[in-house]
């Protein structure tokens, strides 16, 4: 039963990754591409981590996976912000 | 299940080759660097898949992380000249191609010979057999710091030589302007975490994948982050102290190697009872030296005030480092 839930979570996570990749390739401009990409990073990886943590059945492993997810969240949010800010027209001040 | 893994392996291998080709063939330098970083990360995954976690860690930290940062920093300094400059030495047009062909053929021959000559199974079993006397339980660390410590000592010397090259360049450029609130708060969170991770990798190297090179690269990553956050010295210590730190790895390594002679052993032949402690001591010093060297390479030149300390070297440095 737990395995089935885990596999469902991983599959759902993969859907977000596929959607993110398609979005990155197909969306017209930088900001909407960033939007697609961060969805894959945040939700996709989060679901993946939740699924793998269920499969592992060990609290320590689950906490490590959670830490990985939180670090990726912080890094992807910050880098998306930096890229978006860098892409703004030069004349526009803060 | 086996066919599934075969599919994964084939995908990894073809992606790796594709990235390597794309990174070398592209005309756009920035694109090449980004592809090289992606190549490094994928290579780390491949090492992990080959059950070589030590190499995976080193590749991710040094190959993709620090080398990528160094290349990006070099690109930043590159003035926008993309046209081929006339080479200072006149090289016949085909000579370079021939040289590359000869080198490639030699390497291929050496690789084939090594497959035939070496008996990896026997070497590995010897390494495992002597593990009890090596002072550590991680076979990779035992090889690097005990069985062929000489080789690792020379690697540290190579790094020091590279640093001397960096120091002979122009003064380092000024850092970027202070980072905005988002990046600064990320730096504030990540730097302590990286320092802790570096200490963990150093300690864990004795019994699991890790060690001085991975720990040093992780520490250098913290320095790169600090520099990106606007600190022009990237968290490096004062110049007199920096000299000491750069030489520390080799100094401690040599000191340990020679001190065991006094105890009646060969150079770098640690007494088994002391081996674990001595290896940790050497690795700690090496971690600091490697981190300082990589951070200095990222600075890309002499840090601020370096030339002044050179002039007053004999009088000030002794007092500062003591």
mmCIF file of C-alpha atoms in Angstrom:
data_model
loop_
_atom_site.group_PDB
_atom_site.id
_atom_site.type_symbol
_atom_site.label_atom_id
_atom_site.label_comp_id
_atom_site.label_asym_id
_atom_site.label_seq_id
_atom_site.Cartn_x
_atom_site.Cartn_y
_atom_site.Cartn_z
ATOM 1 C CA UNK A 1 0.000 0.000 0.000
ATOM 2 C CA UNK A 2 2.767 2.444 1.011
ATOM 3 C CA UNK A 3 4.681 1.388 -2.103
ATOM 4 C CA UNK A 4 1.685 2.199 -4.279
ATOM 5 C CA UNK A 5 1.380 5.668 -2.713
ATOM 6 C CA UNK A 6 5.125 6.200 -3.179
ATOM 7 C CA UNK A 7 5.013 5.188 -6.820
ATOM 8 C CA UNK A 8 1.995 7.431 -7.398
ATOM 9 C CA UNK A 9 3.856 10.375 -5.822
ATOM 10 C CA UNK A 10 6.959 9.733 -7.966
ATOM 11 C CA UNK A 11 4.851 9.463 -11.117
ATOM 12 C CA UNK A 12 3.091 12.726 -10.275
ATOM 13 C CA UNK A 13 6.474 14.341 -9.671
ATOM 14 C CA UNK A 14 7.678 13.148 -13.067
ATOM 15 C CA UNK A 15 4.605 14.722 -14.689
ATOM 16 C CA UNK A 16 5.715 18.082 -13.263
ATOM 17 C CA UNK A 17 9.230 17.531 -14.593
ATOM 18 C CA UNK A 18 7.911 16.722 -18.056
ATOM 19 C CA UNK A 19 5.598 19.740 -17.955
ATOM 20 C CA UNK A 20 8.502 21.911 -16.816
ATOM 21 C CA UNK A 21 10.749 20.654 -19.619
ATOM 22 C CA UNK A 22 8.040 21.153 -22.244
ATOM 23 C CA UNK A 23 7.397 24.629 -20.859
ATOM 24 C CA UNK A 24 11.098 25.477 -20.972
ATOM 25 C CA UNK A 25 11.239 24.494 -24.628
ATOM 26 C CA UNK A 26 7.914 25.843 -25.829
ATOM 27 C CA UNK A 27 7.031 28.971 -23.830
ATOM 28 C CA UNK A 28 7.755 32.246 -25.648
ATOM 29 C CA UNK A 29 9.657 34.466 -23.209
ATOM 30 C CA UNK A 30 12.126 34.241 -20.361
ATOM 31 C CA UNK A 31 9.775 34.957 -17.491
ATOM 32 C CA UNK A 32 7.240 32.314 -18.394
ATOM 33 C CA UNK A 33 10.058 29.820 -19.001
ATOM 34 C CA UNK A 34 11.410 30.535 -15.524
ATOM 35 C CA UNK A 35 7.910 30.024 -14.189
ATOM 36 C CA UNK A 36 7.721 26.596 -15.866
ATOM 37 C CA UNK A 37 11.170 25.622 -14.651
ATOM 38 C CA UNK A 38 10.609 26.517 -10.997
ATOM 39 C CA UNK A 39 7.415 24.442 -10.954
ATOM 40 C CA UNK A 40 9.472 21.401 -11.947
ATOM 41 C CA UNK A 41 12.126 22.195 -9.338
ATOM 42 C CA UNK A 42 9.762 22.878 -6.478
ATOM 43 C CA UNK A 43 6.707 20.671 -6.867
ATOM 44 C CA UNK A 44 8.237 17.982 -9.080
ATOM 45 C CA UNK A 45 11.240 17.417 -6.851
ATOM 46 C CA UNK A 46 9.078 17.726 -3.748
ATOM 47 C CA UNK A 47 6.760 14.932 -4.915
ATOM 48 C CA UNK A 48 9.750 12.845 -6.013
ATOM 49 C CA UNK A 49 11.420 13.302 -2.623
ATOM 50 C CA UNK A 50 8.198 12.424 -0.799
ATOM 51 C CA UNK A 51 7.848 9.253 -2.866
ATOM 52 C CA UNK A 52 11.456 8.136 -2.413
ATOM 53 C CA UNK A 53 11.306 8.930 1.320
ATOM 54 C CA UNK A 54 8.269 6.624 1.617
ATOM 55 C CA UNK A 55 10.139 3.863 -0.220
ATOM 56 C CA UNK A 56 13.183 4.234 2.052
ATOM 57 C CA UNK A 57 11.174 3.773 5.268
ATOM 58 C CA UNK A 58 13.921 5.369 7.336
ATOM 59 C CA UNK A 59 13.526 8.639 9.200
ATOM 60 C CA UNK A 60 17.176 9.650 8.748
ATOM 61 C CA UNK A 61 17.060 9.088 4.990
ATOM 62 C CA UNK A 62 13.765 10.960 4.796
ATOM 63 C CA UNK A 63 15.230 13.929 6.661
ATOM 64 C CA UNK A 64 18.255 13.980 4.363
ATOM 65 C CA UNK A 65 15.978 13.960 1.325
ATOM 66 C CA UNK A 66 13.933 16.764 2.867
ATOM 67 C CA UNK A 67 17.135 18.776 3.339
ATOM 68 C CA UNK A 68 18.030 18.219 -0.327
ATOM 69 C CA UNK A 69 14.601 19.473 -1.344
ATOM 70 C CA UNK A 70 14.821 22.565 0.865
ATOM 71 C CA UNK A 71 18.283 23.419 -0.499
ATOM 72 C CA UNK A 72 17.100 23.049 -4.088
ATOM 73 C CA UNK A 73 14.054 25.207 -3.253
ATOM 74 C CA UNK A 74 16.253 27.984 -1.885
ATOM 75 C CA UNK A 75 18.748 27.757 -4.749
ATOM 76 C CA UNK A 76 16.147 27.641 -7.507
ATOM 77 C CA UNK A 77 14.079 30.479 -6.043
ATOM 78 C CA UNK A 78 17.166 32.668 -5.680
ATOM 79 C CA UNK A 79 18.590 31.837 -9.110
ATOM 80 C CA UNK A 80 15.224 32.391 -10.819
ATOM 81 C CA UNK A 81 15.029 35.764 -9.093
ATOM 82 C CA UNK A 82 18.582 36.659 -10.177
ATOM 83 C CA UNK A 83 18.001 35.633 -13.796
ATOM 84 C CA UNK A 84 14.730 37.558 -13.941
ATOM 85 C CA UNK A 85 16.333 40.646 -12.452
ATOM 86 C CA UNK A 86 19.314 40.450 -14.797
ATOM 87 C CA UNK A 87 16.966 40.245 -17.774
ATOM 88 C CA UNK A 88 15.148 43.475 -16.925
ATOM 89 C CA UNK A 89 15.793 46.379 -19.268
ATOM 90 C CA UNK A 90 18.953 48.205 -18.227
ATOM 91 C CA UNK A 91 17.400 51.637 -17.801
ATOM 92 C CA UNK A 92 14.873 50.438 -15.224
ATOM 93 C CA UNK A 93 16.227 51.140 -11.721
ATOM 94 C CA UNK A 94 15.192 49.459 -8.498
ATOM 95 C CA UNK B 1 15.007 -5.011 -14.769
ATOM 96 C CA UNK B 2 18.373 -5.524 -16.472
ATOM 97 C CA UNK B 3 17.140 -4.121 -19.764
ATOM 98 C CA UNK B 4 15.830 -1.113 -17.881
ATOM 99 C CA UNK B 5 19.272 -0.457 -16.392
ATOM 100 C CA UNK B 6 20.834 -0.999 -19.798
ATOM 101 C CA UNK B 7 18.489 1.660 -21.139
ATOM 102 C CA UNK B 8 19.479 4.056 -18.332
ATOM 103 C CA UNK B 9 23.182 3.366 -18.949
ATOM 104 C CA UNK B 10 22.887 3.859 -22.689
ATOM 105 C CA UNK B 11 21.008 7.126 -22.134
ATOM 106 C CA UNK B 12 23.676 8.340 -19.689
ATOM 107 C CA UNK B 13 26.527 7.368 -22.014
ATOM 108 C CA UNK B 14 25.031 8.984 -25.099
ATOM 109 C CA UNK B 15 24.067 12.146 -23.186
ATOM 110 C CA UNK B 16 27.625 12.362 -21.843
ATOM 111 C CA UNK B 17 29.178 11.993 -25.290
ATOM 112 C CA UNK B 18 26.671 14.447 -26.758
ATOM 113 C CA UNK B 19 27.412 17.057 -24.084
ATOM 114 C CA UNK B 20 31.158 16.596 -24.516
ATOM 115 C CA UNK B 21 30.870 17.082 -28.261
ATOM 116 C CA UNK B 22 28.555 20.072 -27.872
ATOM 117 C CA UNK B 23 30.829 21.721 -25.279
ATOM 118 C CA UNK B 24 33.942 21.407 -27.445
ATOM 119 C CA UNK B 25 32.390 22.145 -30.824
ATOM 120 C CA UNK B 26 30.365 25.241 -29.970
ATOM 121 C CA UNK B 27 31.788 28.596 -31.129
ATOM 122 C CA UNK B 28 30.133 30.512 -28.298
ATOM 123 C CA UNK B 29 32.467 30.434 -25.263
ATOM 124 C CA UNK B 30 29.740 31.087 -22.688
ATOM 125 C CA UNK B 31 27.580 28.317 -24.126
ATOM 126 C CA UNK B 32 30.613 26.019 -24.065
ATOM 127 C CA UNK B 33 31.235 26.697 -20.381
ATOM 128 C CA UNK B 34 27.605 26.085 -19.441
ATOM 129 C CA UNK B 35 27.627 22.827 -21.419
ATOM 130 C CA UNK B 36 30.889 21.850 -19.688
ATOM 131 C CA UNK B 37 29.261 22.360 -16.273
ATOM 132 C CA UNK B 38 26.311 20.210 -17.344
ATOM 133 C CA UNK B 39 28.816 17.628 -18.606
ATOM 134 C CA UNK B 40 30.546 17.621 -15.204
ATOM 135 C CA UNK B 41 27.280 17.090 -13.330
ATOM 136 C CA UNK B 42 26.276 14.240 -15.627
ATOM 137 C CA UNK B 43 29.736 12.709 -15.251
ATOM 138 C CA UNK B 44 29.211 12.763 -11.471
ATOM 139 C CA UNK B 45 25.973 10.821 -11.980
ATOM 140 C CA UNK B 46 27.857 8.333 -14.171
ATOM 141 C CA UNK B 47 30.520 7.817 -11.491
ATOM 142 C CA UNK B 48 27.765 7.268 -8.924
ATOM 143 C CA UNK B 49 26.175 4.727 -11.267
ATOM 144 C CA UNK B 50 29.568 2.970 -11.579
ATOM 145 C CA UNK B 51 29.593 2.761 -7.758
ATOM 146 C CA UNK B 52 32.492 5.148 -7.375
ATOM 147 C CA UNK B 53 30.986 7.658 -4.934
ATOM 148 C CA UNK B 54 34.409 9.152 -4.148
ATOM 149 C CA UNK B 55 34.908 10.108 -7.759
ATOM 150 C CA UNK B 56 31.302 11.274 -8.052
ATOM 151 C CA UNK B 57 31.785 13.645 -5.100
ATOM 152 C CA UNK B 58 35.095 14.937 -6.422
ATOM 153 C CA UNK B 59 33.703 15.400 -9.923
ATOM 154 C CA UNK B 60 30.623 17.263 -8.688
ATOM 155 C CA UNK B 61 32.614 19.495 -6.327
ATOM 156 C CA UNK B 62 35.743 20.136 -8.387
ATOM 157 C CA UNK B 63 34.938 19.222 -11.988
ATOM 158 C CA UNK B 64 31.510 20.780 -12.275
ATOM 159 C CA UNK B 65 31.432 23.203 -9.334
ATOM 160 C CA UNK B 66 34.771 24.896 -8.862
ATOM 161 C CA UNK B 67 36.082 24.400 -12.418
ATOM 162 C CA UNK B 68 32.806 25.800 -13.775
ATOM 163 C CA UNK B 69 33.086 28.828 -11.487
ATOM 164 C CA UNK B 70 36.723 29.327 -12.576
ATOM 165 C CA UNK B 71 35.794 29.177 -16.256
ATOM 166 C CA UNK B 72 32.923 31.620 -15.776
ATOM 167 C CA UNK B 73 35.261 33.969 -13.895
ATOM 168 C CA UNK B 74 37.773 33.695 -16.750
ATOM 169 C CA UNK B 75 35.006 34.531 -19.233
ATOM 170 C CA UNK B 76 34.141 37.631 -17.226
ATOM 171 C CA UNK B 77 37.733 38.819 -17.596
ATOM 172 C CA UNK B 78 37.835 37.970 -21.287
ATOM 173 C CA UNK B 79 37.679 41.160 -23.283
ATOM 174 C CA UNK B 80 35.326 40.673 -26.193
ATOM 175 C CA UNK B 81 37.947 39.501 -28.665
ATOM 176 C CA UNK B 82 36.723 36.437 -30.468
ATOM 177 C CA UNK B 83 38.809 36.708 -33.622
ATOM 178 C CA UNK B 84 41.757 34.332 -33.756
ATOM 179 C CA UNK B 85 44.860 36.259 -32.808
ATOM 180 C CA UNK B 86 48.061 35.609 -34.756
ATOM 181 C CA UNK B 87 49.995 33.036 -32.790
ATOM 182 C CA UNK B 88 53.351 34.317 -31.493
ATOM 183 C CA UNK B 89 55.209 31.241 -32.712
ATOM 184 C CA UNK B 90 54.775 30.211 -36.330
ATOM 185 C CA UNK B 91 53.342 26.674 -36.229
ATOM 186 C CA UNK B 92 53.053 24.756 -39.495
ATOM 187 C CA UNK B 93 49.313 24.263 -40.093
ATOM 188 C CA UNK B 94 49.353 20.444 -39.988
ATOM 189 C CA UNK B 95 51.865 20.127 -37.146
ATOM 190 C CA UNK B 96 49.298 20.657 -34.396
ATOM 191 C CA UNK B 97 46.947 18.066 -35.889
ATOM 192 C CA UNK B 98 49.800 15.571 -36.127
ATOM 193 C CA UNK B 99 50.847 16.258 -32.538
ATOM 194 C CA UNK B 100 47.291 15.700 -31.288
ATOM 195 C CA UNK B 101 47.027 12.487 -33.298
ATOM 196 C CA UNK B 102 50.325 11.168 -31.903
ATOM 197 C CA UNK B 103 49.327 12.091 -28.335
ATOM 198 C CA UNK B 104 45.915 10.474 -28.760
ATOM 199 C CA UNK B 105 47.415 7.305 -30.189
ATOM 200 C CA UNK B 106 49.951 7.138 -27.347
ATOM 201 C CA UNK B 107 47.224 7.493 -24.756
ATOM 202 C CA UNK B 108 45.073 4.841 -26.406
ATOM 203 C CA UNK B 109 48.068 2.489 -26.522
ATOM 204 C CA UNK B 110 48.916 3.193 -22.862
ATOM 205 C CA UNK B 111 45.318 2.501 -21.864
ATOM 206 C CA UNK B 112 45.248 -0.817 -23.734
ATOM 207 C CA UNK B 113 48.608 -1.807 -22.260
ATOM 208 C CA UNK B 114 47.409 -0.982 -18.746
ATOM 209 C CA UNK B 115 44.405 -3.269 -19.248
ATOM 210 C CA UNK B 116 46.723 -6.128 -20.133
ATOM 211 C CA UNK B 117 49.539 -5.434 -17.667
ATOM 212 C CA UNK B 118 47.626 -4.643 -14.495
ATOM 213 C CA UNK B 119 45.602 -7.176 -12.639
ATOM 214 C CA UNK B 120 43.042 -4.908 -10.982
ATOM 215 C CA UNK B 121 41.585 -7.725 -8.956
ATOM 216 C CA UNK B 122 44.941 -8.490 -7.377
ATOM 217 C CA UNK B 123 45.803 -4.845 -6.685
ATOM 218 C CA UNK B 124 42.406 -4.285 -5.095
ATOM 219 C CA UNK B 125 42.735 -7.356 -2.915
ATOM 220 C CA UNK B 126 46.174 -6.199 -1.766
ATOM 221 C CA UNK B 127 44.723 -2.808 -0.892
ATOM 222 C CA UNK B 128 41.924 -4.453 1.092
ATOM 223 C CA UNK B 129 44.319 -6.862 2.802
ATOM 224 C CA UNK B 130 46.463 -4.047 4.177
ATOM 225 C CA UNK B 131 43.485 -1.898 5.180
ATOM 226 C CA UNK B 132 43.795 -2.835 8.862
ATOM 227 C CA UNK B 133 47.264 -1.316 9.076
ATOM 228 C CA UNK B 134 46.438 1.801 7.062
ATOM 229 C CA UNK B 135 44.753 3.698 9.881
ATOM 230 C CA UNK B 136 41.518 4.283 7.938
ATOM 231 C CA UNK B 137 38.716 1.995 6.835
ATOM 232 C CA UNK B 138 37.925 3.761 3.541
ATOM 233 C CA UNK B 139 40.076 2.010 0.910
ATOM 234 C CA UNK B 140 40.202 5.104 -1.318
ATOM 235 C CA UNK B 141 41.620 7.240 1.478
ATOM 236 C CA UNK B 142 44.044 4.438 2.362
ATOM 237 C CA UNK B 143 45.388 4.471 -1.200
ATOM 238 C CA UNK B 144 45.548 8.265 -1.444
ATOM 239 C CA UNK B 145 47.037 9.094 1.923
ATOM 240 C CA UNK B 146 48.916 5.945 2.879
ATOM 241 C CA UNK B 147 49.876 3.487 0.130
ATOM 242 C CA UNK B 148 50.731 6.181 -2.391
ATOM 243 C CA UNK B 149 50.949 9.214 -0.139
ATOM 244 C CA UNK B 150 53.986 10.337 -2.136
ATOM 245 C CA UNK B 151 51.778 10.827 -5.165
ATOM 246 C CA UNK B 152 49.244 12.897 -3.209
ATOM 247 C CA UNK B 153 52.073 15.017 -1.767
ATOM 248 C CA UNK B 154 53.179 15.807 -5.314
ATOM 249 C CA UNK B 155 49.577 16.655 -6.267
ATOM 250 C CA UNK B 156 49.556 19.242 -3.489
ATOM 251 C CA UNK B 157 52.836 20.588 -4.890
ATOM 252 C CA UNK B 158 51.202 20.901 -8.320
ATOM 253 C CA UNK B 159 48.344 22.897 -6.776
ATOM 254 C CA UNK B 160 50.844 25.155 -5.006
ATOM 255 C CA UNK B 161 52.700 25.681 -8.288
ATOM 256 C CA UNK B 162 49.422 26.662 -9.953
ATOM 257 C CA UNK B 163 48.780 29.146 -7.149
ATOM 258 C CA UNK B 164 52.223 30.686 -7.710
ATOM 259 C CA UNK B 165 51.166 31.117 -11.328
ATOM 260 C CA UNK B 166 47.959 32.865 -10.248
ATOM 261 C CA UNK B 167 49.926 35.120 -7.899
ATOM 262 C CA UNK B 168 52.256 36.134 -10.712
ATOM 263 C CA UNK B 169 49.288 37.545 -12.640
ATOM 264 C CA UNK B 170 47.920 41.046 -12.266
ATOM 265 C CA UNK B 171 46.158 42.114 -9.074
ATOM 266 C CA UNK B 172 42.701 40.544 -8.725
ATOM 267 C CA UNK B 173 39.771 42.465 -10.131
ATOM 268 C CA UNK B 174 37.352 44.158 -7.788
ATOM 269 C CA UNK B 175 34.381 42.036 -6.747
ATOM 270 C CA UNK B 176 30.915 42.521 -8.121
ATOM 271 C CA UNK B 177 28.867 45.240 -6.492
ATOM 272 C CA UNK B 178 27.225 44.135 -3.228
ATOM 273 C CA UNK B 179 24.507 41.608 -3.986
ATOM 274 C CA UNK B 180 20.822 42.333 -3.646
ATOM 275 C CA UNK B 181 18.851 41.105 -0.633
ATOM 276 C CA UNK B 182 17.885 37.750 -2.200
ATOM 277 C CA UNK B 183 21.429 36.662 -3.032
ATOM 278 C CA UNK B 184 22.902 38.021 0.210
ATOM 279 C CA UNK B 185 20.450 36.096 2.337
ATOM 280 C CA UNK B 186 21.109 32.943 0.298
ATOM 281 C CA UNK B 187 24.851 33.451 0.860
ATOM 282 C CA UNK B 188 24.257 33.950 4.582
ATOM 283 C CA UNK B 189 22.408 30.633 4.716
ATOM 284 C CA UNK B 190 24.656 28.617 2.467
ATOM 285 C CA UNK B 191 28.140 29.601 3.629
ATOM 286 C CA UNK B 192 27.852 28.192 7.177
ATOM 287 C CA UNK B 193 26.205 25.084 5.717
ATOM 288 C CA UNK B 194 29.086 24.645 3.261
ATOM 289 C CA UNK B 195 31.662 25.021 6.036
ATOM 290 C CA UNK B 196 29.904 22.354 8.112
ATOM 291 C CA UNK B 197 29.636 20.089 5.053
ATOM 292 C CA UNK B 198 33.321 20.559 4.347
ATOM 293 C CA UNK B 199 34.219 19.553 7.902
ATOM 294 C CA UNK B 200 31.934 16.539 7.594
ATOM 295 C CA UNK B 201 33.511 15.432 4.296
ATOM 296 C CA UNK B 202 36.975 15.772 5.827
ATOM 297 C CA UNK B 203 36.059 13.679 8.858
ATOM 298 C CA UNK B 204 34.031 11.069 6.999
ATOM 299 C CA UNK B 205 36.911 10.465 4.541
ATOM 300 C CA UNK B 206 38.428 8.058 7.060
ATOM 301 C CA UNK B 207 35.644 5.503 6.716
ATOM 302 C CA UNK B 208 33.398 6.510 3.794
ATOM 303 C CA UNK B 209 33.574 8.528 0.571
ATOM 304 C CA UNK B 210 35.021 11.966 1.297
ATOM 305 C CA UNK B 211 38.419 13.438 2.053
ATOM 306 C CA UNK B 212 40.644 16.473 1.665
ATOM 307 C CA UNK B 213 39.994 17.229 -1.995
ATOM 308 C CA UNK B 214 36.206 17.106 -1.713
ATOM 309 C CA UNK B 215 36.265 19.028 1.577
ATOM 310 C CA UNK B 216 38.634 21.637 0.135
ATOM 311 C CA UNK B 217 36.483 22.118 -2.955
ATOM 312 C CA UNK B 218 33.367 22.527 -0.779
ATOM 313 C CA UNK B 219 35.134 25.131 1.332
ATOM 314 C CA UNK B 220 36.265 26.892 -1.843
ATOM 315 C CA UNK B 221 32.642 26.916 -3.018
ATOM 316 C CA UNK B 222 31.819 28.912 0.119
ATOM 317 C CA UNK B 223 34.550 31.384 -0.873
ATOM 318 C CA UNK B 224 33.151 31.647 -4.414
ATOM 319 C CA UNK B 225 29.707 32.399 -2.942
ATOM 320 C CA UNK B 226 31.152 35.082 -0.682
ATOM 321 C CA UNK B 227 32.899 36.686 -3.647
ATOM 322 C CA UNK B 228 29.680 36.588 -5.689
ATOM 323 C CA UNK B 229 27.962 38.206 -2.720
ATOM 324 C CA UNK B 230 30.302 41.163 -3.063
ATOM 325 C CA UNK B 231 33.196 40.371 -0.698
ATOM 326 C CA UNK B 232 36.298 41.139 -2.737
ATOM 327 C CA UNK B 233 38.621 38.868 -0.679
ATOM 328 C CA UNK B 234 36.120 35.981 -0.802
ATOM 329 C CA UNK B 235 36.611 35.355 2.902
ATOM 330 C CA UNK B 236 40.329 34.618 2.560
ATOM 331 C CA UNK B 237 42.445 35.487 5.613
ATOM 332 C CA UNK B 238 44.976 38.347 5.691
ATOM 333 C CA UNK B 239 47.899 38.067 3.310
ATOM 334 C CA UNK B 240 50.521 36.905 5.807
ATOM 335 C CA UNK B 241 48.120 34.276 7.147
ATOM 336 C CA UNK B 242 47.134 33.369 3.581
ATOM 337 C CA UNK B 243 50.751 32.530 2.733
ATOM 338 C CA UNK B 244 50.856 30.223 5.715
ATOM 339 C CA UNK B 245 47.587 28.513 4.797
ATOM 340 C CA UNK B 246 48.659 27.997 1.168
ATOM 341 C CA UNK B 247 51.829 26.209 2.242
ATOM 342 C CA UNK B 248 50.287 24.404 5.213
ATOM 343 C CA UNK B 249 49.251 21.245 3.353
ATOM 344 C CA UNK B 250 52.697 20.502 1.960
ATOM 345 C CA UNK B 251 54.451 21.631 5.137
ATOM 346 C CA UNK B 252 52.448 19.310 7.383
ATOM 347 C CA UNK B 253 52.682 16.466 4.857
ATOM 348 C CA UNK B 254 56.482 16.782 4.645
ATOM 349 C CA UNK B 255 56.849 17.243 8.400
ATOM 350 C CA UNK B 256 54.863 14.070 9.105
ATOM 351 C CA UNK B 257 56.698 12.201 6.368
ATOM 352 C CA UNK B 258 60.073 13.117 7.833
ATOM 353 C CA UNK B 259 59.121 12.762 11.505
ATOM 354 C CA UNK B 260 58.223 9.101 11.021
ATOM 355 C CA UNK B 261 61.842 8.620 9.917
ATOM 356 C CA UNK B 262 62.924 9.592 13.435
ATOM 357 C CA UNK B 263 60.734 6.776 14.720
ATOM 358 C CA UNK B 264 62.675 4.356 12.552
ATOM 359 C CA UNK B 265 60.310 4.057 9.589
ATOM 360 C CA UNK B 266 60.743 4.938 5.942
ATOM 361 C CA UNK B 267 59.691 8.358 4.659
ATOM 362 C CA UNK B 268 55.867 8.633 4.756
ATOM 363 C CA UNK B 269 55.561 5.140 6.223
ATOM 364 C CA UNK B 270 53.272 5.785 9.159
ATOM 365 C CA UNK B 271 53.394 3.520 12.211
ATOM 366 C CA UNK B 272 50.059 1.629 12.093
ATOM 367 C CA UNK B 273 49.031 2.750 15.588
ATOM 368 C CA UNK B 274 49.406 6.417 14.625
ATOM 369 C CA UNK B 275 48.322 6.215 10.996
ATOM 370 C CA UNK B 276 44.696 7.303 11.518
ATOM 371 C CA UNK B 277 45.596 10.441 13.465
ATOM 372 C CA UNK B 278 48.445 11.362 11.138
ATOM 373 C CA UNK B 279 46.244 10.970 8.057
ATOM 374 C CA UNK B 280 43.553 13.169 9.625
ATOM 375 C CA UNK B 281 46.193 15.775 10.479
ATOM 376 C CA UNK B 282 47.554 15.797 6.925
ATOM 377 C CA UNK B 283 44.075 15.884 5.416
ATOM 378 C CA UNK B 284 43.015 18.800 7.631
ATOM 379 C CA UNK B 285 46.025 20.846 6.544
ATOM 380 C CA UNK B 286 45.546 19.788 2.914
ATOM 381 C CA UNK B 287 41.849 20.787 3.021
ATOM 382 C CA UNK B 288 42.729 24.333 4.106
ATOM 383 C CA UNK B 289 45.499 24.646 1.496
ATOM 384 C CA UNK B 290 43.344 23.304 -1.322
ATOM 385 C CA UNK B 291 40.440 25.573 -0.373
ATOM 386 C CA UNK B 292 42.696 28.645 -0.192
ATOM 387 C CA UNK B 293 44.339 27.738 -3.518
ATOM 388 C CA UNK B 294 41.015 27.260 -5.321
ATOM 389 C CA UNK B 295 39.573 30.445 -3.831
ATOM 390 C CA UNK B 296 42.678 32.362 -4.918
ATOM 391 C CA UNK B 297 42.353 30.906 -8.408
ATOM 392 C CA UNK B 298 38.758 32.170 -8.472
ATOM 393 C CA UNK B 299 39.995 35.632 -7.494
ATOM 394 C CA UNK B 300 42.199 35.304 -10.549
ATOM 395 C CA UNK B 301 45.165 37.334 -9.345
ATOM 396 C CA UNK B 302 46.970 38.792 -6.357
ATOM 397 C CA UNK B 303 44.547 39.777 -3.583
ATOM 398 C CA UNK B 304 44.489 43.369 -2.420
ATOM 399 C CA UNK B 305 47.613 44.502 -0.574
ATOM 400 C CA UNK B 306 49.652 41.430 -1.565
ATOM 401 C CA UNK B 307 52.495 43.472 -3.060
ATOM 402 C CA UNK B 308 52.914 45.555 0.086
ATOM 403 C CA UNK B 309 53.310 42.471 2.235
ATOM 404 C CA UNK B 310 55.931 41.155 -0.170
ATOM 405 C CA UNK B 311 58.032 44.260 0.395
ATOM 406 C CA UNK B 312 57.849 43.987 4.177
ATOM 407 C CA UNK B 313 57.871 40.224 4.199
ATOM 408 C CA UNK B 314 60.842 39.505 6.491
ATOM 409 C CA UNK B 315 59.743 41.805 9.305
ATOM 410 C CA UNK B 316 55.939 41.517 9.412
ATOM 411 C CA UNK B 317 55.007 38.041 8.357
ATOM 412 C CA UNK B 318 56.722 36.270 11.209
ATOM 413 C CA UNK B 319 54.846 38.301 13.792
ATOM 414 C CA UNK B 320 51.502 37.929 12.000
ATOM 415 C CA UNK B 321 51.548 34.184 11.503
ATOM 416 C CA UNK B 322 52.922 33.312 14.917
#
